């Protein structure tokens, strides 16, 4: 393998020494068998190695690691793996981080990847990218947030929480070609003290990477995650939601142009055949589903606190 100048995924199972994951190796399947698509793992970034393990850590419930049921690495045959270019086959599994920026009024920022990008063009995702050598996950995520959207948050302006891990492969299905990129993406929730209107004023997207931005609330997010990728039927906009959402289109000079987008675009599914369509990525849907669960937990906690306040101990 070439001299590595990237942070790569390493695997430790049943207390074994961490070993660098192979590009053609399913990370989820390594821990949970070839047919199961999710597993609970622990992760740590140390010495420029992103180590995933099945070690049980007291007080740490671990994180969900998940892949799509149509994940190309899961279905890659030995003969298909053997014809991958050597530089692809030997590159290992890269490490990415994505930021779910939640406003104080419970909206999430999504960005549409620029059409000229080689990987997942015109797909809606949270801001994110690679973790660089020497970086911590959170620092890498906040750097990517600033580079892609222009938003910089001070330590007093947010709290953070790890949500989960996604095994991402491009192209996303074997029907679109053999895999050329393989990542484990860490989704980090950033809870801002500012409303989405205040954060919108700070948006300065990079037009080389971002072609549009949108703020979505829980109702729209629920519709997005209910649209299951890999099914050929079209997703349907719920009757109680508007047919369009307001987005900010990014002009070539970086100026934001307010316009509308059919909500059906965000509910599009990754189909099994033919070219990809503008949609929310499968990994993003996974992260958004985890985000909805944090809202339920927070609401339950607030309700319990209110009940305690209404019934003080005598």
mmCIF file of C-alpha atoms in Angstrom:
data_model
loop_
_atom_site.group_PDB
_atom_site.id
_atom_site.type_symbol
_atom_site.label_atom_id
_atom_site.label_comp_id
_atom_site.label_asym_id
_atom_site.label_seq_id
_atom_site.Cartn_x
_atom_site.Cartn_y
_atom_site.Cartn_z
ATOM 1 C CA UNK A 1 0.000 0.000 0.000
ATOM 2 C CA UNK A 2 1.189 3.538 -0.786
ATOM 3 C CA UNK A 3 2.572 5.743 1.976
ATOM 4 C CA UNK A 4 -0.611 6.960 3.655
ATOM 5 C CA UNK A 5 -1.151 10.694 4.079
ATOM 6 C CA UNK A 6 -4.801 10.296 4.973
ATOM 7 C CA UNK A 7 -6.690 9.157 8.054
ATOM 8 C CA UNK A 8 -7.966 5.637 7.403
ATOM 9 C CA UNK A 9 -10.363 3.267 9.129
ATOM 10 C CA UNK A 10 -8.818 0.553 11.312
ATOM 11 C CA UNK A 11 -10.760 -2.389 12.727
ATOM 12 C CA UNK A 12 -10.484 -4.247 16.020
ATOM 13 C CA UNK A 13 -12.724 -7.227 16.690
ATOM 14 C CA UNK A 14 -12.746 -9.348 19.846
ATOM 15 C CA UNK A 15 -9.836 -7.370 21.347
ATOM 16 C CA UNK A 16 -7.542 -7.925 18.359
ATOM 17 C CA UNK A 17 -4.922 -5.345 17.420
ATOM 18 C CA UNK A 18 -6.392 -2.703 15.052
ATOM 19 C CA UNK A 19 -5.781 -3.515 11.393
ATOM 20 C CA UNK A 20 -6.179 -1.147 8.452
ATOM 21 C CA UNK A 21 -9.473 -1.893 6.680
ATOM 22 C CA UNK A 22 -9.296 -2.928 3.027
ATOM 23 C CA UNK A 23 -11.178 -0.929 0.404
ATOM 24 C CA UNK A 24 -13.214 -3.966 -0.680
ATOM 25 C CA UNK A 25 -14.044 -4.948 2.906
ATOM 26 C CA UNK A 26 -17.527 -4.234 4.245
ATOM 27 C CA UNK A 27 -16.989 -2.482 7.565
ATOM 28 C CA UNK A 28 -20.516 -3.134 8.812
ATOM 29 C CA UNK A 29 -20.337 -6.751 7.694
ATOM 30 C CA UNK A 30 -16.997 -7.223 9.452
ATOM 31 C CA UNK A 31 -18.728 -6.783 12.804
ATOM 32 C CA UNK A 32 -22.195 -8.119 12.074
ATOM 33 C CA UNK A 33 -22.072 -10.682 9.286
ATOM 34 C CA UNK A 34 -22.740 -10.370 5.601
ATOM 35 C CA UNK A 35 -26.517 -9.921 5.760
ATOM 36 C CA UNK A 36 -27.091 -7.502 8.637
ATOM 37 C CA UNK A 37 -26.923 -3.824 7.751
ATOM 38 C CA UNK A 38 -26.423 -2.221 11.173
ATOM 39 C CA UNK A 39 -24.335 -2.875 14.260
ATOM 40 C CA UNK A 40 -23.305 -1.052 17.430
ATOM 41 C CA UNK A 41 -19.608 -0.197 17.647
ATOM 42 C CA UNK A 42 -17.240 2.055 19.540
ATOM 43 C CA UNK A 43 -14.924 4.457 17.771
ATOM 44 C CA UNK A 44 -11.869 6.503 18.641
ATOM 45 C CA UNK A 45 -9.591 8.742 16.608
ATOM 46 C CA UNK A 46 -6.030 8.442 17.848
ATOM 47 C CA UNK A 47 -2.585 8.642 16.246
ATOM 48 C CA UNK A 48 -4.270 9.525 12.935
ATOM 49 C CA UNK A 49 -6.159 6.223 12.935
ATOM 50 C CA UNK A 50 -9.948 5.983 13.107
ATOM 51 C CA UNK A 51 -10.431 2.781 15.092
ATOM 52 C CA UNK A 52 -13.745 0.947 15.115
ATOM 53 C CA UNK A 53 -14.170 -1.882 17.588
ATOM 54 C CA UNK A 54 -16.736 -4.139 19.184
ATOM 55 C CA UNK A 55 -15.177 -3.575 22.616
ATOM 56 C CA UNK A 56 -17.742 -2.894 25.319
ATOM 57 C CA UNK A 57 -16.860 0.282 27.205
ATOM 58 C CA UNK A 58 -18.514 0.815 30.580
ATOM 59 C CA UNK A 59 -20.762 3.852 30.512
ATOM 60 C CA UNK A 60 -20.498 4.132 26.717
ATOM 61 C CA UNK A 61 -23.409 2.567 24.799
ATOM 62 C CA UNK A 62 -21.549 2.904 21.498
ATOM 63 C CA UNK A 63 -22.799 4.224 18.166
ATOM 64 C CA UNK A 64 -24.907 2.717 15.416
ATOM 65 C CA UNK A 65 -22.902 1.900 12.287
ATOM 66 C CA UNK A 66 -25.132 1.336 9.281
ATOM 67 C CA UNK A 67 -24.938 0.727 5.542
ATOM 68 C CA UNK A 68 -27.583 0.742 2.813
ATOM 69 C CA UNK A 69 -29.100 -2.630 1.980
ATOM 70 C CA UNK A 70 -27.879 -2.037 -1.581
ATOM 71 C CA UNK A 71 -24.346 -1.055 -0.476
ATOM 72 C CA UNK A 72 -21.996 -1.930 -3.393
ATOM 73 C CA UNK A 73 -19.275 -3.273 -1.115
ATOM 74 C CA UNK A 74 -21.801 -5.645 0.459
ATOM 75 C CA UNK A 75 -22.704 -7.083 -2.954
ATOM 76 C CA UNK A 76 -19.277 -6.880 -4.621
ATOM 77 C CA UNK A 77 -18.169 -10.257 -5.973
ATOM 78 C CA UNK A 78 -14.576 -11.487 -5.882
ATOM 79 C CA UNK A 79 -14.335 -11.223 -9.664
ATOM 80 C CA UNK A 80 -15.591 -7.622 -9.582
ATOM 81 C CA UNK A 81 -13.160 -6.756 -6.782
ATOM 82 C CA UNK A 82 -10.277 -8.248 -8.764
ATOM 83 C CA UNK A 83 -10.763 -5.871 -11.712
ATOM 84 C CA UNK A 84 -10.732 -2.701 -9.623
ATOM 85 C CA UNK A 85 -7.731 -0.477 -10.448
ATOM 86 C CA UNK A 86 -4.834 -1.114 -8.092
ATOM 87 C CA UNK A 87 -4.840 2.469 -6.797
ATOM 88 C CA UNK A 88 -8.508 2.052 -5.810
ATOM 89 C CA UNK A 89 -8.168 -1.435 -4.370
ATOM 90 C CA UNK A 90 -5.207 -0.373 -2.225
ATOM 91 C CA UNK A 91 -6.475 2.993 -0.957
ATOM 92 C CA UNK A 92 -8.162 1.734 2.228
ATOM 93 C CA UNK A 93 -11.344 3.195 3.730
ATOM 94 C CA UNK A 94 -11.409 6.954 4.230
ATOM 95 C CA UNK A 95 -12.843 8.897 7.168
ATOM 96 C CA UNK A 96 -15.388 11.691 6.769
ATOM 97 C CA UNK A 97 -17.417 13.876 9.089
ATOM 98 C CA UNK A 98 -20.724 15.647 8.461
ATOM 99 C CA UNK A 99 -22.355 18.362 10.568
ATOM 100 C CA UNK A 100 -26.084 18.438 11.255
ATOM 101 C CA UNK A 101 -26.455 22.092 12.218
ATOM 102 C CA UNK A 102 -29.610 22.499 14.310
ATOM 103 C CA UNK A 103 -30.933 25.984 14.905
ATOM 104 C CA UNK A 104 -32.463 27.093 18.210
ATOM 105 C CA UNK A 105 -35.916 26.727 16.615
ATOM 106 C CA UNK A 106 -35.243 23.124 15.555
ATOM 107 C CA UNK A 107 -34.387 23.358 11.878
ATOM 108 C CA UNK A 108 -31.545 21.529 10.130
ATOM 109 C CA UNK A 109 -29.313 22.965 7.401
ATOM 110 C CA UNK A 110 -28.884 20.871 4.241
ATOM 111 C CA UNK A 111 -26.738 21.808 1.257
ATOM 112 C CA UNK A 112 -26.935 20.669 -2.344
ATOM 113 C CA UNK A 113 -23.584 19.515 -3.665
ATOM 114 C CA UNK A 114 -22.389 21.397 -6.744
ATOM 115 C CA UNK A 115 -23.118 19.801 -10.123
ATOM 116 C CA UNK A 116 -19.429 19.727 -11.080
ATOM 117 C CA UNK A 117 -18.362 17.566 -8.135
ATOM 118 C CA UNK A 118 -17.172 14.075 -9.022
ATOM 119 C CA UNK A 119 -18.883 12.371 -6.085
ATOM 120 C CA UNK A 120 -22.619 12.674 -5.332
ATOM 121 C CA UNK A 121 -23.252 15.777 -7.519
ATOM 122 C CA UNK A 122 -26.646 17.486 -7.054
ATOM 123 C CA UNK A 123 -27.339 15.470 -3.904
ATOM 124 C CA UNK A 124 -28.543 17.115 -0.667
ATOM 125 C CA UNK A 125 -26.321 16.502 2.355
ATOM 126 C CA UNK A 126 -25.168 18.264 5.534
ATOM 127 C CA UNK A 127 -21.887 20.207 5.293
ATOM 128 C CA UNK A 128 -18.914 17.875 5.687
ATOM 129 C CA UNK A 129 -15.785 16.355 4.239
ATOM 130 C CA UNK A 130 -12.558 14.525 5.024
ATOM 131 C CA UNK A 131 -10.818 14.525 8.377
ATOM 132 C CA UNK A 132 -7.270 15.800 7.898
ATOM 133 C CA UNK A 133 -4.145 14.532 9.610
ATOM 134 C CA UNK A 134 -3.853 15.783 13.182
ATOM 135 C CA UNK A 135 -7.488 16.906 13.401
ATOM 136 C CA UNK A 136 -10.146 15.875 15.880
ATOM 137 C CA UNK A 137 -13.534 14.888 14.482
ATOM 138 C CA UNK A 138 -15.327 17.941 15.847
ATOM 139 C CA UNK A 139 -12.613 20.326 14.668
ATOM 140 C CA UNK A 140 -12.734 18.775 11.190
ATOM 141 C CA UNK A 141 -16.512 19.098 11.085
ATOM 142 C CA UNK A 142 -16.488 22.736 12.164
ATOM 143 C CA UNK A 143 -13.770 23.507 9.603
ATOM 144 C CA UNK A 144 -15.849 21.912 6.845
ATOM 145 C CA UNK A 145 -18.922 23.833 8.020
ATOM 146 C CA UNK A 146 -16.989 27.096 7.686
ATOM 147 C CA UNK A 147 -15.400 26.188 4.346
ATOM 148 C CA UNK A 148 -18.671 25.140 2.715
ATOM 149 C CA UNK A 149 -21.178 27.562 4.267
ATOM 150 C CA UNK A 150 -19.118 30.431 5.705
ATOM 151 C CA UNK A 151 -20.636 29.848 9.159
ATOM 152 C CA UNK A 152 -18.187 29.991 12.053
ATOM 153 C CA UNK A 153 -19.460 29.249 15.558
ATOM 154 C CA UNK A 154 -17.642 30.075 18.766
ATOM 155 C CA UNK A 155 -17.519 27.475 21.576
ATOM 156 C CA UNK A 156 -20.191 29.382 23.506
ATOM 157 C CA UNK A 157 -22.593 29.305 20.549
ATOM 158 C CA UNK A 158 -23.239 25.571 20.327
ATOM 159 C CA UNK A 159 -23.186 22.142 21.930
ATOM 160 C CA UNK A 160 -22.243 18.946 20.125
ATOM 161 C CA UNK A 161 -23.277 15.298 20.101
ATOM 162 C CA UNK A 162 -22.191 12.282 18.048
ATOM 163 C CA UNK A 163 -25.202 10.758 16.297
ATOM 164 C CA UNK A 164 -23.994 7.738 14.345
ATOM 165 C CA UNK A 165 -21.735 6.277 11.652
ATOM 166 C CA UNK A 166 -22.553 5.572 8.003
ATOM 167 C CA UNK A 167 -20.727 3.321 5.564
ATOM 168 C CA UNK A 168 -20.743 5.378 2.371
ATOM 169 C CA UNK A 169 -19.746 4.060 -1.062
ATOM 170 C CA UNK A 170 -19.698 5.801 -4.445
ATOM 171 C CA UNK A 171 -21.239 5.049 -6.860
ATOM 172 C CA UNK A 172 -24.010 4.128 -4.401
ATOM 173 C CA UNK A 173 -25.161 1.063 -6.371
ATOM 174 C CA UNK A 174 -23.350 -1.532 -8.451
ATOM 175 C CA UNK A 175 -25.805 -0.866 -11.288
ATOM 176 C CA UNK A 176 -24.063 2.519 -11.691
ATOM 177 C CA UNK A 177 -20.532 1.162 -11.778
ATOM 178 C CA UNK A 178 -17.861 -0.389 -9.599
ATOM 179 C CA UNK A 179 -17.008 1.456 -6.360
ATOM 180 C CA UNK A 180 -14.273 4.091 -6.440
ATOM 181 C CA UNK A 181 -14.743 5.676 -3.003
ATOM 182 C CA UNK A 182 -15.404 4.079 0.385
ATOM 183 C CA UNK A 183 -15.859 6.097 3.584
ATOM 184 C CA UNK A 184 -17.044 5.840 7.131
ATOM 185 C CA UNK A 185 -18.873 9.104 7.827
ATOM 186 C CA UNK A 186 -19.331 10.357 11.384
ATOM 187 C CA UNK A 187 -22.490 12.431 11.781
ATOM 188 C CA UNK A 188 -22.185 15.110 14.457
ATOM 189 C CA UNK A 189 -25.138 17.145 15.734
ATOM 190 C CA UNK A 190 -24.320 20.808 16.406
ATOM 191 C CA UNK A 191 -27.066 22.535 18.409
ATOM 192 C CA UNK A 192 -26.767 26.271 17.855
ATOM 193 C CA UNK A 193 -28.051 28.953 20.213
ATOM 194 C CA UNK A 194 -29.263 30.960 17.203
ATOM 195 C CA UNK A 195 -32.424 30.643 15.135
ATOM 196 C CA UNK A 196 -32.223 29.619 11.496
ATOM 197 C CA UNK A 197 -33.030 33.224 10.521
ATOM 198 C CA UNK A 198 -29.943 34.421 12.416
ATOM 199 C CA UNK A 199 -27.778 31.650 10.978
ATOM 200 C CA UNK A 200 -29.102 32.366 7.484
ATOM 201 C CA UNK A 201 -27.675 35.876 7.755
ATOM 202 C CA UNK A 202 -24.234 34.340 8.282
ATOM 203 C CA UNK A 203 -24.449 31.992 5.280
ATOM 204 C CA UNK A 204 -21.692 32.549 2.720
ATOM 205 C CA UNK A 205 -21.613 29.258 0.763
ATOM 206 C CA UNK A 206 -18.698 28.277 -1.438
ATOM 207 C CA UNK A 207 -20.149 28.020 -4.982
ATOM 208 C CA UNK A 208 -17.426 25.532 -5.936
ATOM 209 C CA UNK A 209 -18.914 23.042 -3.477
ATOM 210 C CA UNK A 210 -22.490 24.148 -2.740
ATOM 211 C CA UNK A 211 -25.241 25.041 -5.231
ATOM 212 C CA UNK A 212 -28.108 25.590 -2.778
ATOM 213 C CA UNK A 213 -29.054 25.574 0.919
ATOM 214 C CA UNK A 214 -32.297 24.779 2.724
ATOM 215 C CA UNK A 215 -33.522 24.749 6.326
ATOM 216 C CA UNK A 216 -35.869 21.849 7.111
ATOM 217 C CA UNK A 217 -37.964 21.253 10.214
ATOM 218 C CA UNK A 218 -39.165 18.006 11.819
ATOM 219 C CA UNK A 219 -42.278 17.589 9.647
ATOM 220 C CA UNK A 220 -40.337 17.844 6.386
ATOM 221 C CA UNK A 221 -37.548 15.671 7.796
ATOM 222 C CA UNK A 222 -40.077 12.984 8.698
ATOM 223 C CA UNK A 223 -41.304 12.973 5.103
ATOM 224 C CA UNK A 224 -37.710 12.737 3.826
ATOM 225 C CA UNK A 225 -36.748 9.762 6.013
ATOM 226 C CA UNK A 226 -40.010 7.976 5.186
ATOM 227 C CA UNK A 227 -38.913 7.797 1.539
ATOM 228 C CA UNK A 228 -36.937 4.544 1.379
ATOM 229 C CA UNK A 229 -34.069 4.427 -1.099
ATOM 230 C CA UNK A 230 -33.769 1.398 -3.349
ATOM 231 C CA UNK A 231 -37.501 1.210 -4.011
ATOM 232 C CA UNK A 232 -38.614 2.148 -7.516
ATOM 233 C CA UNK A 233 -41.924 3.786 -6.620
ATOM 234 C CA UNK A 234 -41.949 7.571 -6.287
ATOM 235 C CA UNK A 235 -42.043 9.153 -2.858
ATOM 236 C CA UNK A 236 -45.274 11.032 -2.087
ATOM 237 C CA UNK A 237 -45.536 14.440 -0.438
ATOM 238 C CA UNK A 238 -47.829 14.153 2.615
ATOM 239 C CA UNK A 239 -51.105 16.048 2.275
ATOM 240 C CA UNK A 240 -50.390 18.206 5.331
ATOM 241 C CA UNK A 241 -47.127 19.606 3.900
ATOM 242 C CA UNK A 242 -46.687 22.376 1.309
ATOM 243 C CA UNK A 243 -45.769 21.357 -2.226
ATOM 244 C CA UNK A 244 -42.638 23.548 -2.209
ATOM 245 C CA UNK A 245 -39.908 24.611 0.212
ATOM 246 C CA UNK A 246 -37.930 27.838 0.223
ATOM 247 C CA UNK A 247 -34.263 27.399 -0.625
ATOM 248 C CA UNK A 248 -31.290 29.693 -1.219
ATOM 249 C CA UNK A 249 -29.702 29.038 -4.588
ATOM 250 C CA UNK A 250 -25.987 29.860 -4.739
ATOM 251 C CA UNK A 251 -24.968 31.922 -7.745
ATOM 252 C CA UNK A 252 -21.510 31.622 -9.347
ATOM 253 C CA UNK A 253 -20.364 34.733 -7.465
ATOM 254 C CA UNK A 254 -21.609 33.301 -4.159
ATOM 255 C CA UNK A 255 -24.679 35.540 -3.925
ATOM 256 C CA UNK A 256 -27.744 33.799 -2.497
ATOM 257 C CA UNK A 257 -30.907 33.843 -4.584
ATOM 258 C CA UNK A 258 -34.134 32.889 -2.746
ATOM 259 C CA UNK A 259 -36.361 30.552 -4.729
ATOM 260 C CA UNK A 260 -38.663 27.562 -4.329
ATOM 261 C CA UNK A 261 -37.993 23.849 -4.773
ATOM 262 C CA UNK A 262 -40.691 21.176 -5.105
ATOM 263 C CA UNK A 263 -40.725 19.214 -1.863
ATOM 264 C CA UNK A 264 -40.978 16.090 -4.001
ATOM 265 C CA UNK A 265 -37.311 16.600 -4.967
ATOM 266 C CA UNK A 266 -36.221 16.137 -1.343
ATOM 267 C CA UNK A 267 -38.422 13.044 -1.135
ATOM 268 C CA UNK A 268 -36.937 11.479 -4.283
ATOM 269 C CA UNK A 269 -35.533 7.981 -3.869
ATOM 270 C CA UNK A 270 -32.271 6.507 -5.066
ATOM 271 C CA UNK A 271 -33.602 4.169 -7.726
ATOM 272 C CA UNK A 272 -32.002 0.834 -8.531
ATOM 273 C CA UNK A 273 -31.605 1.497 -12.263
ATOM 274 C CA UNK A 274 -30.675 4.452 -14.450
ATOM 275 C CA UNK A 275 -28.860 7.695 -13.595
ATOM 276 C CA UNK A 276 -29.055 9.197 -10.127
ATOM 277 C CA UNK A 277 -31.538 11.980 -9.378
ATOM 278 C CA UNK A 278 -31.505 15.075 -7.197
ATOM 279 C CA UNK A 279 -32.387 13.792 -3.739
ATOM 280 C CA UNK A 280 -31.328 13.630 -0.112
ATOM 281 C CA UNK A 281 -28.518 11.101 0.278
ATOM 282 C CA UNK A 282 -29.228 7.771 1.952
ATOM 283 C CA UNK A 283 -26.662 8.443 4.680
ATOM 284 C CA UNK A 284 -28.244 11.825 5.360
ATOM 285 C CA UNK A 285 -31.637 10.151 5.796
ATOM 286 C CA UNK A 286 -30.044 7.836 8.362
ATOM 287 C CA UNK A 287 -28.620 10.821 10.261
ATOM 288 C CA UNK A 288 -31.883 12.769 10.068
ATOM 289 C CA UNK A 289 -33.755 9.806 11.500
ATOM 290 C CA UNK A 290 -31.341 9.779 14.440
ATOM 291 C CA UNK A 291 -31.877 13.528 14.820
ATOM 292 C CA UNK A 292 -35.643 13.070 15.091
ATOM 293 C CA UNK A 293 -35.026 10.626 17.931
ATOM 294 C CA UNK A 294 -32.982 13.248 19.812
ATOM 295 C CA UNK A 295 -35.965 15.613 19.596
ATOM 296 C CA UNK A 296 -38.238 12.980 21.125
ATOM 297 C CA UNK A 297 -35.747 12.394 23.949
ATOM 298 C CA UNK A 298 -35.418 16.155 24.567
ATOM 299 C CA UNK A 299 -39.190 16.619 24.613
ATOM 300 C CA UNK A 300 -39.568 13.735 27.075
ATOM 301 C CA UNK A 301 -36.869 15.231 29.305
ATOM 302 C CA UNK A 302 -38.541 18.669 29.228
ATOM 303 C CA UNK A 303 -41.884 17.098 30.097
ATOM 304 C CA UNK A 304 -40.376 15.260 33.067
ATOM 305 C CA UNK A 305 -38.723 18.456 34.283
ATOM 306 C CA UNK A 306 -42.010 20.340 34.037
ATOM 307 C CA UNK A 307 -43.805 17.620 35.968
ATOM 308 C CA UNK A 308 -41.195 17.791 38.712
ATOM 309 C CA UNK A 309 -41.527 21.553 38.851
ATOM 310 C CA UNK A 310 -45.300 21.320 39.115
ATOM 311 C CA UNK A 311 -45.060 18.746 41.924
ATOM 312 C CA UNK A 312 -42.285 19.904 44.278
ATOM 313 C CA UNK A 313 -41.140 17.549 47.016
ATOM 314 C CA UNK A 314 -42.768 18.463 50.354
#
